[in-house]
Every structure is written in C-alpha cells, then in structure tokens.
PDB file of C-alpha atoms in Angstrom:
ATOM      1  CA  UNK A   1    -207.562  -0.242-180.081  1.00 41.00           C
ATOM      2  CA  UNK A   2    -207.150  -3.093-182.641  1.00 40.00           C
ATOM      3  CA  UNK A   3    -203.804  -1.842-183.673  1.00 38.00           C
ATOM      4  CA  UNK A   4    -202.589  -2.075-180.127  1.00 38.00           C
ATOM      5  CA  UNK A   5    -203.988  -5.643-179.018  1.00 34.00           C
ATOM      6  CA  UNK A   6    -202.156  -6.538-181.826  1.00 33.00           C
ATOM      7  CA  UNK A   7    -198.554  -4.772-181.180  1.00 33.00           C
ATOM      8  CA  UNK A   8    -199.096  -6.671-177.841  1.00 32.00           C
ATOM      9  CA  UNK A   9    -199.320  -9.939-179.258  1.00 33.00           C
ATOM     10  CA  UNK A  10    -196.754  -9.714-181.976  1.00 35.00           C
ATOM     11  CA  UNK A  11    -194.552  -8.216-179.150  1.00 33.00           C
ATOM     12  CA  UNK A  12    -195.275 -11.108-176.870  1.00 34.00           C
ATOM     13  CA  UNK A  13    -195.079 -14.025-179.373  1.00 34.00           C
ATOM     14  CA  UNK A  14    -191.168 -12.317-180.173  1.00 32.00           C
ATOM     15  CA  UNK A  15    -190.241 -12.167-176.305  1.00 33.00           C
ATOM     16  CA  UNK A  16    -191.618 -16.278-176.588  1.00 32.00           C
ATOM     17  CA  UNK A  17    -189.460 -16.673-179.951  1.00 33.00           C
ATOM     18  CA  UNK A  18    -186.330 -15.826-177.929  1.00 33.00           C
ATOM     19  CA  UNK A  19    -186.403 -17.370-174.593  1.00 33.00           C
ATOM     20  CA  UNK A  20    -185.041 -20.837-174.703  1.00 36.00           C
ATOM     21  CA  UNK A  21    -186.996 -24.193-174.246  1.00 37.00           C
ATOM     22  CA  UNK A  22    -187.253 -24.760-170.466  1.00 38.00           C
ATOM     23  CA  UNK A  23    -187.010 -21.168-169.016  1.00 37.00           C
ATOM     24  CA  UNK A  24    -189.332 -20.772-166.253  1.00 38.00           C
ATOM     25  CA  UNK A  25    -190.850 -17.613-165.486  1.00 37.00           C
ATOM     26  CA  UNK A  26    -191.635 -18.161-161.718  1.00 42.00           C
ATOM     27  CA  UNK A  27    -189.739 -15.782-159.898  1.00 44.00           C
ATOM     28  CA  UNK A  28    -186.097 -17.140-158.481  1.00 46.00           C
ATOM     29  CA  UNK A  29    -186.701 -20.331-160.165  1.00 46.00           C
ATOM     30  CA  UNK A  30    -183.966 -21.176-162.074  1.00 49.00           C
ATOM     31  CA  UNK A  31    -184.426 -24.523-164.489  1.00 58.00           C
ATOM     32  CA  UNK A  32    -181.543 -26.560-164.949  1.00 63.00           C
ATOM     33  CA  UNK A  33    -180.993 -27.513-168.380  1.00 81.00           C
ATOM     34  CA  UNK A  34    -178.729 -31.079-169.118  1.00 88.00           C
ATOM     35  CA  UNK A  35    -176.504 -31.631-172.039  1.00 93.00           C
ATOM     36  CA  UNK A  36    -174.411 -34.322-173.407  1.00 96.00           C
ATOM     37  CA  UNK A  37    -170.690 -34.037-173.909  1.00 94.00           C
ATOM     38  CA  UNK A  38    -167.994 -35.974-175.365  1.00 95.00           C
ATOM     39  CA  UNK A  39    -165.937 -37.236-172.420  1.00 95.00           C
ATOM     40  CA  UNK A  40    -162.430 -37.980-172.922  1.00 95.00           C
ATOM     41  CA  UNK A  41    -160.383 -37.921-170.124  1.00 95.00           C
ATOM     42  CA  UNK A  42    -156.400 -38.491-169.409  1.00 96.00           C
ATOM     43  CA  UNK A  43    -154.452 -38.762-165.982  1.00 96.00           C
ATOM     44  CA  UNK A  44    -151.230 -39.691-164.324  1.00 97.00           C
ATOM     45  CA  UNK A  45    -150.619 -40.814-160.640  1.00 97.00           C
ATOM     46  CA  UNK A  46    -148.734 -42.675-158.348  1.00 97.00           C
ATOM     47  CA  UNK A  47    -150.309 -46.579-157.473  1.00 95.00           C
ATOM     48  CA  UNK A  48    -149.954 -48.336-153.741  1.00 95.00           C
ATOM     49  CA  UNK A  49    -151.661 -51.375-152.959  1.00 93.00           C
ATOM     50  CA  UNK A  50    -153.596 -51.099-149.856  1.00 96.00           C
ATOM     51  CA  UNK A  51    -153.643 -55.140-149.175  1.00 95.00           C
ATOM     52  CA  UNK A  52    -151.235 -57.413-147.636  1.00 94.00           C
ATOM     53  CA  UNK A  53    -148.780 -59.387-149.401  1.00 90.00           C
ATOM     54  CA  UNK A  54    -150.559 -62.485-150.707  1.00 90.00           C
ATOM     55  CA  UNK A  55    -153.642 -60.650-152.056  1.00 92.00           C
ATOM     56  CA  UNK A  56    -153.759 -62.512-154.742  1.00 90.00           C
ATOM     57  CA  UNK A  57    -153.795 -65.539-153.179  1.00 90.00           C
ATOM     58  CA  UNK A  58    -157.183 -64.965-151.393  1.00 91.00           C
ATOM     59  CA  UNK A  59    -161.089 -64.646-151.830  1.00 91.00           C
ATOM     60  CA  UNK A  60    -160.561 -60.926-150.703  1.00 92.00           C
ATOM     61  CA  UNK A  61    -158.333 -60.453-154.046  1.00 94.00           C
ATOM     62  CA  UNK A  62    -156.071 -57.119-154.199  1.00 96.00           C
ATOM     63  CA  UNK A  63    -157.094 -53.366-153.686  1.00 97.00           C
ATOM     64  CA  UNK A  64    -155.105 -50.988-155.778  1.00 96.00           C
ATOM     65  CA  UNK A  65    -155.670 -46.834-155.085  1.00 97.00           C
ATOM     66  CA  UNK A  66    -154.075 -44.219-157.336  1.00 97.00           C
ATOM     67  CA  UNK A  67    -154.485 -40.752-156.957  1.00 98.00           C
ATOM     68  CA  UNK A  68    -152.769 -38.195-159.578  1.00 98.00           C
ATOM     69  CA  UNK A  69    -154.378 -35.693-161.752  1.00 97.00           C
ATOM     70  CA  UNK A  70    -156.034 -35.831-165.144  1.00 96.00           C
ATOM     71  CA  UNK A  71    -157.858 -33.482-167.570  1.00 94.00           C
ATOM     72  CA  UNK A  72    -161.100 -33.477-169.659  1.00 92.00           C
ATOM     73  CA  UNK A  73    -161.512 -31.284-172.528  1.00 88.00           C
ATOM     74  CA  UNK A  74    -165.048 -30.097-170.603  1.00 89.00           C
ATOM     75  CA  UNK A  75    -164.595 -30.575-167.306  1.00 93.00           C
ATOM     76  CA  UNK A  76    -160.399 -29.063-167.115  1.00 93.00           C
ATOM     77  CA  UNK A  77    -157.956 -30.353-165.062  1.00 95.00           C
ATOM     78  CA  UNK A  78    -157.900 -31.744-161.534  1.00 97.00           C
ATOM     79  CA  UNK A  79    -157.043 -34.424-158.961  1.00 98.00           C
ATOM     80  CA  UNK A  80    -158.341 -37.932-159.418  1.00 96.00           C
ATOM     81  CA  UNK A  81    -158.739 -40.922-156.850  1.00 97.00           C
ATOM     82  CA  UNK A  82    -158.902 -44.575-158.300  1.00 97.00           C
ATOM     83  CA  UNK A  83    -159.918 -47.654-156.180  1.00 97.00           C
ATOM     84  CA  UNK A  84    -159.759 -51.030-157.883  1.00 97.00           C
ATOM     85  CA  UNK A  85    -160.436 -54.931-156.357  1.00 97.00           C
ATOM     86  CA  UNK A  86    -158.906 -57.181-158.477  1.00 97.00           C
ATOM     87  CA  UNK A  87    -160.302 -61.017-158.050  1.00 97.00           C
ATOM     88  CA  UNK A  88    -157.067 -62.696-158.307  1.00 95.00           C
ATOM     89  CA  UNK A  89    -159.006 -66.032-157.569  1.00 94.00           C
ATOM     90  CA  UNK A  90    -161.305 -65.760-160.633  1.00 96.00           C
ATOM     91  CA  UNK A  91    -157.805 -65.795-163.175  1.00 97.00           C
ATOM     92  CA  UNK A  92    -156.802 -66.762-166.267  1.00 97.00           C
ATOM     93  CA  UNK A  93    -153.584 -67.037-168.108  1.00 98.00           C
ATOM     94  CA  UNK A  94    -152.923 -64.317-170.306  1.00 97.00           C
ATOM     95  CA  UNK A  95    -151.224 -66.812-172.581  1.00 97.00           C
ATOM     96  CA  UNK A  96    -147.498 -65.500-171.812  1.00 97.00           C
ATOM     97  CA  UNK A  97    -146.894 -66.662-168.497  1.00 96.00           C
ATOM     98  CA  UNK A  98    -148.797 -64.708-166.525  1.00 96.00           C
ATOM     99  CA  UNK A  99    -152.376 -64.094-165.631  1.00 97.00           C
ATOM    100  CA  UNK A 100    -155.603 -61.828-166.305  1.00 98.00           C
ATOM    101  CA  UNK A 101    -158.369 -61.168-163.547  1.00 98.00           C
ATOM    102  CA  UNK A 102    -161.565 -59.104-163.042  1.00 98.00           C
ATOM    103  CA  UNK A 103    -161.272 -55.958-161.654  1.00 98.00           C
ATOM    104  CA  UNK A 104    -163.999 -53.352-160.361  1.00 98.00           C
ATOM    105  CA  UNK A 105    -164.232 -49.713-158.282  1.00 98.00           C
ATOM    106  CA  UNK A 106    -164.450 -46.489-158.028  1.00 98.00           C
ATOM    107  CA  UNK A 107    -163.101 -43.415-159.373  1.00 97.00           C
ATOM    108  CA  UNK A 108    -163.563 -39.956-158.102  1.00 97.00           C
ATOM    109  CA  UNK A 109    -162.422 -36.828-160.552  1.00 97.00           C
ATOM    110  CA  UNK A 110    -162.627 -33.468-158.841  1.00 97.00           C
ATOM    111  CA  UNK A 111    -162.784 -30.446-161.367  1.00 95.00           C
ATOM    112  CA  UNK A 112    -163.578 -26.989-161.165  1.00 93.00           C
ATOM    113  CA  UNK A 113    -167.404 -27.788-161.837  1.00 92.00           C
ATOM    114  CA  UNK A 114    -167.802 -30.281-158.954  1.00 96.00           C
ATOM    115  CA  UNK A 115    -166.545 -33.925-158.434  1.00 97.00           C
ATOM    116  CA  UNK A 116    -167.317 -36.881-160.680  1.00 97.00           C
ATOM    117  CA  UNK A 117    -167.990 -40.133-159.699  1.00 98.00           C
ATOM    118  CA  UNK A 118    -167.474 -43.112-162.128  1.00 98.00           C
ATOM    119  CA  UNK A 119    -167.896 -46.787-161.501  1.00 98.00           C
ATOM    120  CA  UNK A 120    -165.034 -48.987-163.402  1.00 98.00           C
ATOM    121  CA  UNK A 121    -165.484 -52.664-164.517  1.00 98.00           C
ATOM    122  CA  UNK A 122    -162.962 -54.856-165.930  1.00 98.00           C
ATOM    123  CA  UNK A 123    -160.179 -56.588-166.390  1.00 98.00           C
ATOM    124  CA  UNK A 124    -156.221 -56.647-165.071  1.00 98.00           C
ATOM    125  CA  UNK A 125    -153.443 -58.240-166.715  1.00 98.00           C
ATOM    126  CA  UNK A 126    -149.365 -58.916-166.003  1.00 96.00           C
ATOM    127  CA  UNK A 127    -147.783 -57.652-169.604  1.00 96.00           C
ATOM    128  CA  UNK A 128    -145.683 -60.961-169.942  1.00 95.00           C
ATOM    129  CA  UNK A 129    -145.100 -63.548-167.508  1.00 95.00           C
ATOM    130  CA  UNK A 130    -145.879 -62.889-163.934  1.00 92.00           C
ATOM    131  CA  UNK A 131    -142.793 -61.657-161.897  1.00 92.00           C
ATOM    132  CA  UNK A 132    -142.264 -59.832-159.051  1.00 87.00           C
ATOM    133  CA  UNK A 133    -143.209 -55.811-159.830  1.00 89.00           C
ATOM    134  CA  UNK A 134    -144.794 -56.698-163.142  1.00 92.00           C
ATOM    135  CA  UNK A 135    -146.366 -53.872-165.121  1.00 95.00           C
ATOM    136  CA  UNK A 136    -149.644 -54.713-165.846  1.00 96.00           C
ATOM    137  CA  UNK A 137    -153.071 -53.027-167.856  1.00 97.00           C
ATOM    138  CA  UNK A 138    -156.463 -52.581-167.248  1.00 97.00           C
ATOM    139  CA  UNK A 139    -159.416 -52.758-169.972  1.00 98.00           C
ATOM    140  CA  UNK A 140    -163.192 -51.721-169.551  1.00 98.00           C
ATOM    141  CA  UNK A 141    -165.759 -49.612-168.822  1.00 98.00           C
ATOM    142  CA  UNK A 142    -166.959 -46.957-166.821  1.00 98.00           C
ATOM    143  CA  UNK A 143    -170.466 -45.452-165.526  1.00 98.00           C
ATOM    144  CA  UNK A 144    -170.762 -42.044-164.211  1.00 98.00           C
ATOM    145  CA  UNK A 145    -173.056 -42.237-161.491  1.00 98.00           C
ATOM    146  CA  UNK A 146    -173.134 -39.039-160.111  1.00 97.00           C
ATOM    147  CA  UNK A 147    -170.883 -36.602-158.562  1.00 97.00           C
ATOM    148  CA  UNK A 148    -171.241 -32.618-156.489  1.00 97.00           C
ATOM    149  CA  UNK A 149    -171.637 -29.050-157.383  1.00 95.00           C
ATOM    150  CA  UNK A 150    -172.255 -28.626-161.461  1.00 94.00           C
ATOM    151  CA  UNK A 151    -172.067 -32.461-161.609  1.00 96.00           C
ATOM    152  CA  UNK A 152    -174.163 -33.558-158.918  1.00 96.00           C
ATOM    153  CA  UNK A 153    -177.251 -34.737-161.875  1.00 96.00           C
ATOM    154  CA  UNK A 154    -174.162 -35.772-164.094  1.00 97.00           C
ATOM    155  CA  UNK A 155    -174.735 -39.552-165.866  1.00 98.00           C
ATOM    156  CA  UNK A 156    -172.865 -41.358-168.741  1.00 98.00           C
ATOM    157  CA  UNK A 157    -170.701 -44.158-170.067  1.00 98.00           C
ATOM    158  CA  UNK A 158    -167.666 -44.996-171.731  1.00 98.00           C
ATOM    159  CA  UNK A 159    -164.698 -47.292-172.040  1.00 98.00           C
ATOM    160  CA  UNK A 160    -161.305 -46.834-169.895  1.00 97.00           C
ATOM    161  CA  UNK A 161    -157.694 -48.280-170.704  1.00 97.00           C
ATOM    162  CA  UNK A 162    -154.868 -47.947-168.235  1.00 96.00           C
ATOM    163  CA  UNK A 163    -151.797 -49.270-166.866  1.00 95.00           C
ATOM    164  CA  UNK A 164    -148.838 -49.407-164.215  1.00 95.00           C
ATOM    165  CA  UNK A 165    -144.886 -49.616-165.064  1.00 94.00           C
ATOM    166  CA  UNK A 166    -144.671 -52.028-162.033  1.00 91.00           C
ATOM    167  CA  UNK A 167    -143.178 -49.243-159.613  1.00 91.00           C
ATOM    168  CA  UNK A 168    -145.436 -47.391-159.031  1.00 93.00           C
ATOM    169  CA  UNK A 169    -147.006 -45.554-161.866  1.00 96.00           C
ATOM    170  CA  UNK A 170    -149.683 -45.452-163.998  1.00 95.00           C
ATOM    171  CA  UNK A 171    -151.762 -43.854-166.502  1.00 95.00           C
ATOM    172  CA  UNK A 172    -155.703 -43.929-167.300  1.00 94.00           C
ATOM    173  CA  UNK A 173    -157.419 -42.682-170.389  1.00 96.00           C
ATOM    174  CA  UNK A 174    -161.263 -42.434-170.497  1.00 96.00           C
ATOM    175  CA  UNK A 175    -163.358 -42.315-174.063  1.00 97.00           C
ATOM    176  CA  UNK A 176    -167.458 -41.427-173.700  1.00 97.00           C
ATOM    177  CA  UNK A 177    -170.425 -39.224-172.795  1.00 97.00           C
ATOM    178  CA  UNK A 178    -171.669 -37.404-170.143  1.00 97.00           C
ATOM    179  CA  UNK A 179    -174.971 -36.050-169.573  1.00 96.00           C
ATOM    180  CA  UNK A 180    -175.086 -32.895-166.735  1.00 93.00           C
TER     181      UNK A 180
END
C-alpha cells in the first residue's frame, strides 16, 4: 500500500512539473496567457486630406487619412488605416522656411490575429520651406490601446517616424512592444 500512495504522488507531482504556469483545470476553461513582443512595424499607402482648403488656417487644423498596408515581424502583413489632426494654429518654424505643428490620431492595423488599435502623438513638419504640395514628416509616439480577435487584450508603446512625398504618398515605420 505504501509503495502505491507513493507512485501516486511522484506521478502527480510530474503531471504538475509539466503543465505550464496558468493552466486551469476546470473543464472548457481555457486561460489566456499574455506575452510581450518586439513590435516593429513598416507600411506604405496612399494620403488624402479629408479637410477643406485652408485647414491650416483654422482652430479645426487639418485631418490627414492614409490607408495602405504594412507588416510586423509578429503580427504579418495587412491593411492599415491612419487618421491624423494636425494643429496648424499651434506652429512653429522649422527654421527653413516652413513650419512644424502637433499632430495626434488614430491608427488601425488589421492582421491575421485581429485588428490593432494604436493612438499616435506628435509632430508634422514641411521638409524645407513651405510650398504648395510640400513633403513633409511626422515624429512620435504611439500607444496600443486595444484592438479584436487575438489582439483584443493587446497593450504597448513605442515610437513612430513617417512621411509624405507631397503627392500623395507616404510611409510609416513603428519601433516598440506589445503585450497580448
């Protein structure tokens, strides 16, 4: 009898050995385990501006959308949706002739695993002196706050560079973490 109460233990402390941290037993329960991931993200799209002519000119400021595709070594590739408000009455010179403002919205990546939704903060400038279709750059951060599917729990940080040729197109890269 002693021998056997004690294959049952040893067999029970080996089953515990091997069944990761966070595994519930309870039937059909299925714990969701989160990880943290480098995020670096790349994409390409095609810019309109969604205000009137004179944005820039008023409290409102400009809204900019892009929508293209980008990748993520994680997350793959997919479609992406930018939205920016730039506060073209809260400038500054860039020191060559043209100007610099704040610039804030939201970005939605859609993947394979779910959408991700990041919040962007910064700041737009003209490259050079401000002229009509001038290609400009954008500088900041991001905050993922969410998203669907795989990403739905999915939190993190990072900083984001862009820009736009002036005609039309632009590119975004993305450098942090993300938590799902």
């Amino acid at each position: 009898m002693r021998v056997r109460t004690m294959i049952t233990v040893c067999t029970a402390a080996v089953a515990l050995a091997v069944v990761p941290v966070g595994t519930s037993f309870a039937a059909g329960h299925n714990t969701h385990r989160t990880h943290t991931y480098s995020f670096s993200s790349s994409g390409q799209g095609t810019e309109q501006t969604l205000s009137p002519s004179g944005c820039q000119f008023t409290p409102a400021g400009c809204i900019v959308k892009t929508t293209g595709t980008a990748t993520d070594g994680k997350l793959g590739h997919g479609s992406y949706t930018e939205t920016l408000t730039i506060d073209w009455a809260a400038n500054y010179s860039n020191g060559k002739g043209g100007f610099c403002a704040p610039a804030s919205g939201p970005s939605v990546l859609t993947t394979r695993r779910g959408q991700l939704h990041l919040q962007n903060t910064g700041t737009v400038c003209e490259v050079g002196p401000s002229v009509s279709l001038a290609h400009h750059v954008f500088f900041g951060t991001f905050a993922i706050t969410g998203g669907t599917g795989h990403l739905a729990t999915a939190s993190g940080s990072g900083s984001a560079y862009g820009g736009d040729n002036g005609g039309g197109t632009s590119g975004d890269v993305g450098f942090g973490t993300i938590t799902y």
